[in-house]
Each structure stands twice: as structure tokens, then as C-alpha cells.
Amino acid sequence: MHEFTIEIVSDTAARVTGTGDELVAPAGKTIQDSIYEYSQKRAVDAGAPVEVAVHRSGRCTQVTVSPDGTATRSAPTGPIPSTDHDGELDNAAPVAQEPVSITMDALGHTGHPAPDQAEKESGRHPTPVRRQAVSILAAPGINPGAAEPAHTGMRGRLNAALGLRLTPKRQSAEMRLRAAAATITGRVPDFATVTVANIKGGVGKTPIAVGVAQTLATHRGGASVVCADLAESAGSLADRVPVPPADGQHVFGLLAADQAATGHLRPSVLGRHLTRQPSGEDVLVGHHDTAAQRAGLGRKDAAALASILAHHREILVADTGNNPLAGSWQWAVSQADALVVPVPLRRDAATTAHRMLLDLSTSHSGRLDRTVVIITDGPGDSPMVESDTVDAFIALGVQVLRMPYEPLFAGGERIVPSRLRRTTTDSLTVIAATVVDLITSTG
């Protein structure tokens, strides 16, 4: 594939590294428009897609542009290796998982704006306008952590050994993870729901829910996140968190306390039913007493629970069960600001998740726009399934990320953050950043 690098030097100018080509945005266009037109011309001339790395303010966006104008970019799906300019592999960086390409809409797509008042009164259709071209090439103006010394990789070792303050390279794993961490700490709506769902049992929903909640709380601060068991009947959340709940700390106890309260539940009363974890997140588990659960956790129960938490927390991470007919499952999926679907590399798990998303695409409009699929590694998985699996989810238009094998997840043990592999922690950071992106893009 033909590759080249473009450096944006101002709002109206850019240069193509190694060619001497200078791009200048004409009146009425942005520099991103010019980059797109240049990239597509290069693709047409080559008769094949070209890969362009766009640098701006210390940030880099990797985009592939096809001759037909379609653009794709690679999502960082986990630890990303860095390579020095002299070609030396930065051996201290974590081993990378292969990135998965995510297909974007063809650039320059024609859309329809909302009609103005005159158009509404006349009944005329709004005039089509051209969408901002190559919006995915526009790098943010803020470069989080760019001035901080490197802590990993060759530069991190030199800093530690020689007392230097070398900063990470732009495309290093450390810089990408810093950018992901900055995304996690960004603003979210007043209250957001992150739903972890796959109606196939044993696919790792609870470990992913726990890991995402831990990562969000680590970066956003304590008392900002609640991970709740919204299964129709209690799941394994209580057995996977570092600090198990005490007797009486469960969903039904909190709902009963809220019904007995006058007005909003006081923070002190709420705290009696939540279990604080080492990373700062709170956990609310289900109740294993079948008689106490009566008909199970219903839709109204889940809605009431969210209403309680919305007065005290920012994000609810909902761990769901396997019954798509359960009221709590339907609420969690319908209200999800971000839907996270864990999929092990097993054909049965992938097929079930794919069918679930097909159903959601017809029953819940726009739900797939808020969805990310997490391909996970585990015992008994079949790597040969991966290509077909990824292609199938990409065809649905959902994002796909990859989670490396984690012994704590696979072994059914309590998920203590300090015992997680470095590759797991890094991957969870990328996943949590993607979740926040989904939340803010729909909030």
C-alpha cells in the first residue's frame, strides 16, 4: 500500500513529507478538504488505496483513502508498539494486538440539514449541503501529556537511567494511551449508561463490565461510577469484584430504601447499599435469594435504580443477563449511551452476538451507532474464527476492538487491578476511551 505523511502547519496550510508538495486551502475550504482531495488523487493515480498519516500539534491520525473516496482508519485496539525513527523497535513498549480497521462513511457524503422555519411553512425539502470533508482527519488542538517525560520504551529507560526528560514520540504506545486517558476524563452528559450485553452465557460480560468500571473510576475519580448487576436473576458480579458486598447490599435493598425515603435518597443511605472498590467505583450486586427476587428485576426496577443513581453518580455500567425478554435487559439496552458487546473467538458466541445486533438494528434505531464489539482471547478460542467474525461486525457498521488474554478474566477469580497484566490495563484504557467517545457523541 502506498503510504505518505502530511504535516498540518496551520489552519490553511500543510506539507507532504519527503515530496516537497505544499497544500494550501483555497477560500471557502479547510485544510482538511485539501488533504482529502490530495489523498484521493494519490489513490486514483496509484489505482489502489493509500495510507496517510496526518500530524498536527503532536497528534497523529492514520487514515486510508480509497480511489472511490471511502476513508478508513485503524482503531488502537490495545497496546501499540512504537518504533524509533532509525527503525529500532522500542522493546519496552507492550506487545501489540493487531489493530482492526473501522470503515467510515465515504467522505463528502451529501446530507440533509434540519429545515429552517421558512422551509417548514412552505413544505419544501431542505437543500442538500456537503458534509465537512475529511472530518476524521482533523486532529484535536489539545495534545494531552505531550510535555510529560516518557515513562516506558527506550526513551523511558533513558530518562530513568540518565535523569533525562525525553518526551514520548508522537506515534508511540505511551502517547496513544495518554490520549485515551485524556478522553476518559472528558465531560459526559449528566448521567450516562454503559451496557455490557451478549445473550450468550459465559462470554465474559462480567469481567469486561468490572474492568471498564475500574478503568473509568481510575481516571475520573472515586464516587463517579457504579457497576450494577441488572440481570433478571443475580449474576456473578459479587464474585468477581475485589471487595465483596456485605449482607443486605444489593439492588432490591436499595430499591426498598428509596421507596421508604421521602424525596431523593440521601447520599449516606445510598452508601449503605453500595460497595466501594479499590479503584473508587461502587458496586451494586443482585440478590441470589429467588424468593426475594419474586418475578426478577423488571424494566421499572431498572429505571428506578438508574433514577436513584443519576442524582449521585456520573456513569452506570450495567452488567446484564442472558434473557433478552427480561425487562431489565430491555431497559439496559434501550437506554444504553454505549453498548459494549464481548465476543470470544468462538463461532457460537460470535453468531449469537451478531444475531442480537441484527435484532437491535431493527428494534432500536441508531443503537449500532453506539456499539463497540470487544473480541476477546480465552481458552478454547479458535483464531481461525477471527477474520470472519470481525468482517461480520464491521459489515454492521459497529466498532471492533480487541482484548488480549487475561488469566484473571478467564480463571473466574476476583479482578484486582494490581494483578492485571499490563496489556489488559492498556487495552481497557482504550476500550474505556472508546466508551466515553460513544457517550459524548450521542449525549
Coordinates of C-alpha atoms in Angstrom, one line a residue:
M1 CA 0.0 0.0 0.0
H2 CA 1.2 3.5 -0.8
E3 CA 2.0 5.5 2.3
F4 CA 2.8 9.1 3.0
T5 CA 2.8 11.6 5.8
I6 CA 1.2 15.1 5.9
E7 CA 2.1 17.7 8.5
I8 CA -0.6 20.4 9.1
V9 CA 1.3 23.6 9.9
S10 CA -1.6 26.0 10.1
D11 CA -5.4 26.2 9.6
T12 CA -4.8 26.7 5.9
A13 CA -1.5 25.0 5.1
A14 CA 0.1 21.6 5.2
R15 CA 3.1 19.9 3.7
V16 CA 3.7 16.4 2.4
T17 CA 6.8 14.9 4.0
G18 CA 9.5 13.8 1.6
T19 CA 7.9 15.2 -1.6
G20 CA 8.1 18.9 -1.3
D21 CA 4.3 19.1 -2.0
E22 CA 2.6 22.0 -0.2
L23 CA -1.1 22.0 0.3
V24 CA -2.9 25.4 0.7
A25 CA -6.6 25.6 1.4
P26 CA -8.4 27.9 -1.1
A27 CA -11.0 30.4 0.0
G28 CA -14.1 28.7 1.3
K29 CA -12.4 25.4 2.1
T30 CA -10.5 24.0 5.1
I31 CA -7.1 22.4 5.0
Q32 CA -8.8 19.1 5.7
D33 CA -10.7 19.5 2.4
S34 CA -7.4 19.9 0.6
I35 CA -5.8 16.9 2.3
Y36 CA -8.7 14.7 1.3
E37 CA -8.6 15.9 -2.3
Y38 CA -4.9 15.3 -2.4
S39 CA -5.1 11.9 -0.8
Q40 CA -7.9 10.7 -3.2
K41 CA -5.9 11.9 -6.2
R42 CA -2.9 9.9 -5.0
A43 CA -5.2 6.9 -4.6
V44 CA -6.6 7.3 -8.1
D45 CA -3.1 7.7 -9.6
A46 CA -2.0 4.6 -7.7
G47 CA -5.1 2.6 -8.6
A48 CA -5.2 1.4 -5.0
P49 CA -5.9 2.8 -1.5
V50 CA -3.3 5.0 0.1
E51 CA -2.5 5.3 3.7
V52 CA -1.9 8.8 5.0
A53 CA -0.6 9.8 8.5
V54 CA -1.8 13.3 9.3
H55 CA 0.2 15.1 12.0
R56 CA -1.0 18.2 13.9
S57 CA 0.0 19.6 17.2
G58 CA 1.8 16.4 18.3
R59 CA -1.2 14.2 17.4
C60 CA -1.4 11.7 14.6
T61 CA -4.4 10.3 12.7
Q62 CA -3.9 7.3 10.5
V63 CA -6.4 7.2 7.6
T64 CA -6.7 5.0 4.4
V65 CA -8.3 6.7 1.4
S66 CA -9.6 4.6 -1.5
P67 CA -9.9 5.8 -5.1
D68 CA -13.7 6.0 -4.6
G69 CA -13.3 8.4 -1.7
T70 CA -14.1 6.0 1.1
A71 CA -11.9 6.5 4.1
T72 CA -11.0 4.0 6.9
R73 CA -8.9 4.4 9.9
S74 CA -7.3 1.9 12.3
A75 CA -8.5 2.0 15.9
P76 CA -5.9 1.4 18.5
T77 CA -7.3 -1.9 19.9
G78 CA -4.8 -2.4 22.7
P79 CA -1.1 -1.9 23.4
I80 CA 0.6 -0.3 20.3
P81 CA 4.3 -0.8 19.6
S82 CA 6.5 2.2 18.9
T83 CA 9.4 2.2 16.5
D84 CA 12.3 4.7 16.6
H85 CA 13.0 6.9 13.5
D86 CA 16.1 4.8 12.9
G87 CA 13.9 1.6 12.8
E88 CA 14.8 0.3 16.2
L89 CA 11.9 -1.4 17.9
D90 CA 11.0 0.2 21.3
N91 CA 11.3 -3.1 23.1
A92 CA 9.9 -1.7 26.4
A93 CA 6.6 -0.9 24.8
P94 CA 3.9 -3.6 25.3
V95 CA 3.4 -6.2 22.6
A96 CA 0.7 -5.0 20.2
Q97 CA -2.5 -6.7 19.3
E98 CA -3.3 -6.4 15.6
P99 CA -5.5 -3.3 15.0
V100 CA -8.8 -3.6 13.4
S101 CA -9.8 -1.3 10.6
I102 CA -13.0 0.6 11.0
T103 CA -14.8 1.7 7.9
M104 CA -16.2 5.3 7.9
D105 CA -18.7 6.8 5.6
A106 CA -17.5 7.9 2.2
L107 CA -16.1 11.4 2.7
G108 CA -18.0 14.2 1.2
H109 CA -21.3 12.4 1.8
T110 CA -24.3 14.6 1.0
G111 CA -26.7 15.1 3.9
H112 CA -29.8 17.0 4.6
P113 CA -29.8 19.7 7.3
A114 CA -32.7 20.3 9.6
P115 CA -35.3 22.6 7.7
D116 CA -35.5 26.2 8.8
Q117 CA -38.8 27.9 9.7
A118 CA -39.4 29.1 6.2
E119 CA -38.9 25.6 4.7
K120 CA -41.2 24.1 7.3
E121 CA -44.0 26.6 6.5
S122 CA -43.6 26.1 2.7
G123 CA -43.3 22.3 2.9
R124 CA -40.2 22.4 0.8
H125 CA -37.4 19.9 1.4
P126 CA -34.2 21.3 2.8
T127 CA -31.4 22.0 0.3
P128 CA -28.7 19.3 0.5
V129 CA -25.4 20.5 1.7
R130 CA -22.0 18.9 1.5
R131 CA -20.8 17.5 4.8
Q132 CA -17.5 18.8 6.1
A133 CA -15.0 16.7 4.1
V134 CA -12.4 14.6 5.9
S135 CA -13.6 15.4 9.4
I136 CA -11.8 12.3 10.6
L137 CA -8.5 13.8 9.5
A138 CA -8.9 16.8 11.8
A139 CA -6.8 16.4 14.9
P140 CA -7.7 17.9 18.2
G141 CA -5.9 21.1 19.2
I142 CA -5.0 19.7 22.6
N143 CA -2.1 17.3 22.9
P144 CA -2.6 15.6 26.3
G145 CA 0.6 14.8 28.2
A146 CA 2.8 15.8 25.3
A147 CA 5.2 17.7 27.6
E148 CA 5.5 15.0 30.2
P149 CA 8.6 12.8 30.1
A150 CA 8.3 9.3 28.7
H151 CA 7.9 6.5 31.3
T152 CA 8.1 3.5 29.0
G153 CA 10.0 2.3 26.0
M154 CA 13.6 3.3 25.1
R155 CA 13.0 6.9 26.0
G156 CA 11.5 5.9 29.3
R157 CA 14.6 3.8 30.1
L158 CA 16.9 6.6 29.1
N159 CA 15.0 9.0 31.3
A160 CA 15.2 6.7 34.3
A161 CA 18.9 5.8 33.8
L162 CA 20.3 9.2 32.9
G163 CA 17.8 11.6 34.5
L164 CA 16.7 13.0 31.2
R165 CA 13.2 14.3 30.3
L166 CA 12.7 12.9 26.8
T167 CA 9.1 13.1 25.8
P168 CA 7.3 10.1 24.1
K169 CA 7.2 10.1 20.3
R170 CA 4.0 11.1 18.6
Q171 CA 3.0 7.6 17.5
S172 CA 4.3 5.7 20.5
A173 CA 2.1 3.4 22.6
E174 CA 2.6 5.7 25.5
M175 CA 1.3 8.8 23.7
R176 CA -1.7 6.9 22.4
L177 CA -2.6 5.7 25.9
R178 CA -2.2 9.2 27.3
A179 CA -4.6 10.5 24.7
A180 CA -7.0 7.7 25.6
A181 CA -6.7 8.6 29.3
A182 CA -7.4 12.2 28.5
T183 CA -10.6 11.2 26.6
I184 CA -11.8 9.2 29.6
T185 CA -11.5 12.2 31.9
G186 CA -13.6 14.4 29.5
R187 CA -17.0 15.7 30.1
V188 CA -20.0 13.4 29.8
P189 CA -23.8 14.1 30.0
D190 CA -25.3 14.5 33.5
F191 CA -25.8 10.7 33.7
A192 CA -24.8 8.0 31.2
T193 CA -25.4 4.3 31.0
V194 CA -22.9 1.8 29.6
T195 CA -24.5 -1.5 28.9
V196 CA -22.4 -4.7 28.6
A197 CA -24.5 -7.3 26.8
N198 CA -24.4 -10.6 24.9
I199 CA -27.2 -13.0 25.3
K200 CA -24.8 -15.9 25.1
G201 CA -23.7 -17.0 28.5
G202 CA -20.1 -17.4 29.5
V203 CA -18.7 -14.9 27.1
G204 CA -17.1 -12.6 29.7
K205 CA -19.7 -9.9 30.2
T206 CA -19.0 -9.5 33.9
P207 CA -15.2 -9.3 33.7
I208 CA -15.5 -6.6 30.9
A209 CA -18.1 -4.7 33.0
V210 CA -15.8 -4.8 36.1
G211 CA -12.7 -3.8 34.1
V212 CA -14.4 -0.9 32.3
A213 CA -15.9 0.4 35.6
Q214 CA -12.5 0.1 37.3
T215 CA -10.8 2.0 34.4
L216 CA -13.4 4.7 34.3
A217 CA -13.2 5.3 38.0
T218 CA -9.4 5.2 38.0
H219 CA -9.3 8.2 35.6
R220 CA -12.5 10.0 36.5
G221 CA -12.1 9.7 40.3
G222 CA -14.0 8.0 43.1
A223 CA -17.7 8.1 43.5
S224 CA -18.2 8.8 39.8
V225 CA -19.0 5.3 38.6
V226 CA -21.4 2.5 39.6
C227 CA -21.2 -1.1 38.2
A228 CA -24.6 -2.7 38.8
D229 CA -25.9 -6.2 38.2
L230 CA -29.0 -5.8 36.0
A231 CA -29.5 -9.5 35.3
E232 CA -33.0 -10.8 35.7
S233 CA -31.7 -13.0 38.4
A234 CA -28.4 -12.3 40.2
G235 CA -25.2 -13.0 38.2
S236 CA -21.6 -13.4 39.2
L237 CA -20.7 -9.7 39.8
A238 CA -20.4 -10.2 43.6
D239 CA -17.8 -13.0 43.0
R240 CA -15.6 -11.0 40.5
V241 CA -15.1 -7.7 42.3
P242 CA -12.1 -7.2 44.6
V243 CA -14.3 -6.3 47.6
P244 CA -17.4 -8.5 48.0
P245 CA -20.6 -6.8 49.2
A246 CA -21.9 -7.3 52.7
D247 CA -25.2 -8.8 53.5
G248 CA -28.0 -6.5 52.5
Q249 CA -26.0 -4.6 49.9
H250 CA -28.0 -5.4 46.8
V251 CA -30.3 -4.0 44.2
F252 CA -33.6 -4.9 45.9
G253 CA -32.4 -3.4 49.2
L254 CA -31.6 -0.1 47.5
L255 CA -35.0 0.0 45.8
A256 CA -36.7 -0.7 49.1
A257 CA -34.8 2.1 50.8
D258 CA -35.7 4.5 48.1
Q259 CA -39.4 3.7 48.4
A260 CA -39.2 4.3 52.1
A261 CA -37.5 7.6 51.7
T262 CA -39.2 11.0 51.4
G263 CA -37.7 12.8 48.4
H264 CA -34.4 11.9 47.0
L265 CA -32.3 9.3 48.7
R266 CA -29.6 10.8 50.9
P267 CA -26.0 10.0 50.0
S268 CA -25.4 8.4 53.3
V269 CA -28.3 6.0 52.8
L270 CA -27.2 5.3 49.3
G271 CA -23.7 4.4 50.6
R272 CA -25.1 1.7 52.8
H273 CA -26.2 -0.3 49.8
L274 CA -23.1 0.2 47.6
T275 CA -19.8 -1.5 47.9
R276 CA -16.8 0.8 47.3
Q277 CA -13.9 -0.8 45.4
P278 CA -10.2 0.0 45.5
S279 CA -10.3 1.9 42.2
G280 CA -13.1 4.2 43.5
E281 CA -16.0 2.7 41.7
D282 CA -19.1 1.4 43.6
V283 CA -20.7 -2.0 43.0
L284 CA -24.4 -2.9 43.3
V285 CA -25.0 -6.6 43.1
G286 CA -28.1 -8.7 42.5
H287 CA -29.8 -10.8 45.1
H288 CA -29.4 -14.6 45.0
D289 CA -32.5 -15.3 47.1
T290 CA -35.0 -16.4 44.4
A291 CA -38.0 -15.8 46.7
A292 CA -36.8 -12.2 47.4
Q293 CA -36.5 -11.5 43.7
R294 CA -40.1 -12.5 43.1
A295 CA -40.5 -12.2 39.3
G296 CA -36.9 -10.9 38.9
L297 CA -35.6 -7.5 38.1
G298 CA -38.0 -5.8 35.8
R299 CA -38.0 -2.8 33.5
K300 CA -39.5 -0.5 36.1
D301 CA -37.0 -1.7 38.7
A302 CA -34.0 -0.9 36.4
A303 CA -35.4 2.5 35.5
A304 CA -36.0 3.3 39.2
L305 CA -32.5 2.2 40.0
A306 CA -31.0 4.5 37.3
S307 CA -33.1 7.4 38.6
I308 CA -31.6 6.9 42.1
L309 CA -28.1 6.7 40.9
A310 CA -28.4 9.6 38.5
H311 CA -28.6 12.0 41.5
H312 CA -25.3 10.9 42.9
R313 CA -23.1 9.4 40.1
E314 CA -22.0 10.1 36.5
I315 CA -21.9 6.7 34.9
L316 CA -23.7 3.4 35.3
V317 CA -22.0 0.3 34.0
A318 CA -24.8 -2.3 33.6
D319 CA -23.8 -6.0 33.7
T320 CA -26.7 -7.8 32.0
G321 CA -28.0 -11.4 31.9
N322 CA -28.8 -13.7 29.0
N323 CA -32.5 -13.3 28.6
P324 CA -33.4 -10.6 26.0
L325 CA -37.1 -10.8 27.1
A326 CA -36.3 -9.7 30.6
G327 CA -37.5 -6.2 31.4
S328 CA -34.1 -5.2 33.0
W329 CA -32.3 -6.4 29.9
Q330 CA -34.6 -4.5 27.6
W331 CA -34.2 -1.3 29.7
A332 CA -30.4 -1.6 29.8
V333 CA -30.1 -2.0 26.1
S334 CA -32.7 0.6 25.1
Q335 CA -31.2 3.2 27.4
A336 CA -27.5 2.5 26.6
D337 CA -25.5 5.5 25.7
A338 CA -22.7 3.0 24.9
L339 CA -23.3 -0.7 24.2
V340 CA -20.3 -3.0 24.8
V341 CA -20.6 -6.5 23.4
P342 CA -17.9 -9.0 24.5
V343 CA -17.3 -11.7 21.9
P344 CA -14.9 -14.6 22.4
L345 CA -13.3 -16.2 19.4
R346 CA -15.9 -19.0 19.3
R347 CA -18.3 -19.3 16.4
D348 CA -21.4 -19.9 18.7
A349 CA -20.6 -16.7 20.7
A350 CA -19.9 -14.7 17.6
T351 CA -23.1 -15.9 15.9
T352 CA -25.3 -15.2 18.9
A353 CA -23.9 -11.6 19.3
H354 CA -24.3 -11.0 15.6
R355 CA -27.9 -12.1 15.7
M356 CA -28.5 -9.9 18.7
L357 CA -27.1 -6.8 17.0
L358 CA -29.2 -7.6 13.9
D359 CA -32.3 -7.6 16.0
L360 CA -31.3 -4.4 17.7
S361 CA -30.7 -2.7 14.4
T362 CA -34.4 -3.1 13.6
S363 CA -35.9 -2.8 17.0
H364 CA -33.8 0.1 18.3
S365 CA -32.9 2.7 15.7
G366 CA -29.4 4.0 15.9
R367 CA -28.3 1.5 18.6
L368 CA -25.5 0.2 16.5
D369 CA -24.0 3.7 16.2
R370 CA -23.4 3.4 20.0
T371 CA -22.0 -0.1 19.9
V372 CA -18.5 -1.4 20.3
V373 CA -17.6 -5.1 20.0
I374 CA -14.7 -6.4 22.1
I375 CA -13.0 -9.5 20.6
T376 CA -11.5 -11.4 23.5
D377 CA -9.0 -14.2 23.8
G378 CA -9.6 -17.2 26.1
P379 CA -9.1 -20.9 26.5
G380 CA -10.7 -22.9 23.7
D381 CA -11.0 -20.0 21.4
S382 CA -10.4 -20.5 17.7
P383 CA -8.2 -17.9 16.0
M384 CA -9.5 -19.1 12.6
V385 CA -12.9 -17.6 13.5
E386 CA -11.5 -14.1 14.0
S387 CA -11.4 -12.9 10.4
D388 CA -15.0 -13.9 9.6
T389 CA -16.1 -12.5 13.0
V390 CA -14.5 -9.2 12.6
D391 CA -15.8 -8.9 9.0
A392 CA -19.3 -9.6 10.0
F393 CA -19.4 -6.9 12.7
I394 CA -17.6 -4.4 10.5
A395 CA -20.3 -5.0 7.9
L396 CA -22.9 -4.0 10.5
G397 CA -21.1 -0.7 10.9
V398 CA -20.0 -1.2 14.5
Q399 CA -16.6 -0.5 16.0
V400 CA -14.4 -3.6 16.8
L401 CA -11.6 -3.6 19.4
R402 CA -9.5 -6.4 20.7
M403 CA -8.8 -7.6 24.3
P404 CA -5.8 -9.9 24.8
Y405 CA -5.9 -12.9 27.0
E406 CA -6.2 -12.1 30.7
P407 CA -5.8 -15.0 33.2
L408 CA -7.9 -13.3 35.9
F409 CA -10.8 -12.9 33.4
A410 CA -10.5 -16.5 32.2
G411 CA -10.0 -18.1 35.6
G412 CA -13.1 -16.8 37.3
E413 CA -11.1 -15.0 40.0
R414 CA -11.7 -11.7 41.7
I415 CA -10.5 -8.9 39.3
V416 CA -7.9 -7.0 41.4
P417 CA -6.5 -4.1 39.2
S418 CA -2.9 -4.5 40.5
R419 CA -2.9 -8.2 39.4
L420 CA -4.0 -7.5 35.8
R421 CA -1.5 -7.8 33.0
R422 CA -0.1 -4.6 31.6
T423 CA -1.6 -5.4 28.2
T424 CA -5.0 -5.8 29.8
T425 CA -4.8 -2.5 31.6
D426 CA -3.7 -0.7 28.4
S427 CA -6.5 -2.4 26.4
L428 CA -9.1 -1.5 29.0
T429 CA -7.9 2.2 28.8
V430 CA -8.5 2.2 25.0
I431 CA -11.9 0.5 25.5
A432 CA -13.0 2.9 28.2
A433 CA -11.9 5.9 26.0
T434 CA -14.0 4.4 23.1
V435 CA -17.0 4.1 25.5
V436 CA -16.6 7.8 26.5
D437 CA -16.4 8.8 22.8
L438 CA -19.7 6.9 22.2
I439 CA -21.3 8.6 25.2
T440 CA -20.3 12.1 24.2
S441 CA -21.1 11.6 20.5
T442 CA -24.7 10.8 21.4
G443 CA -25.1 12.9 24.5

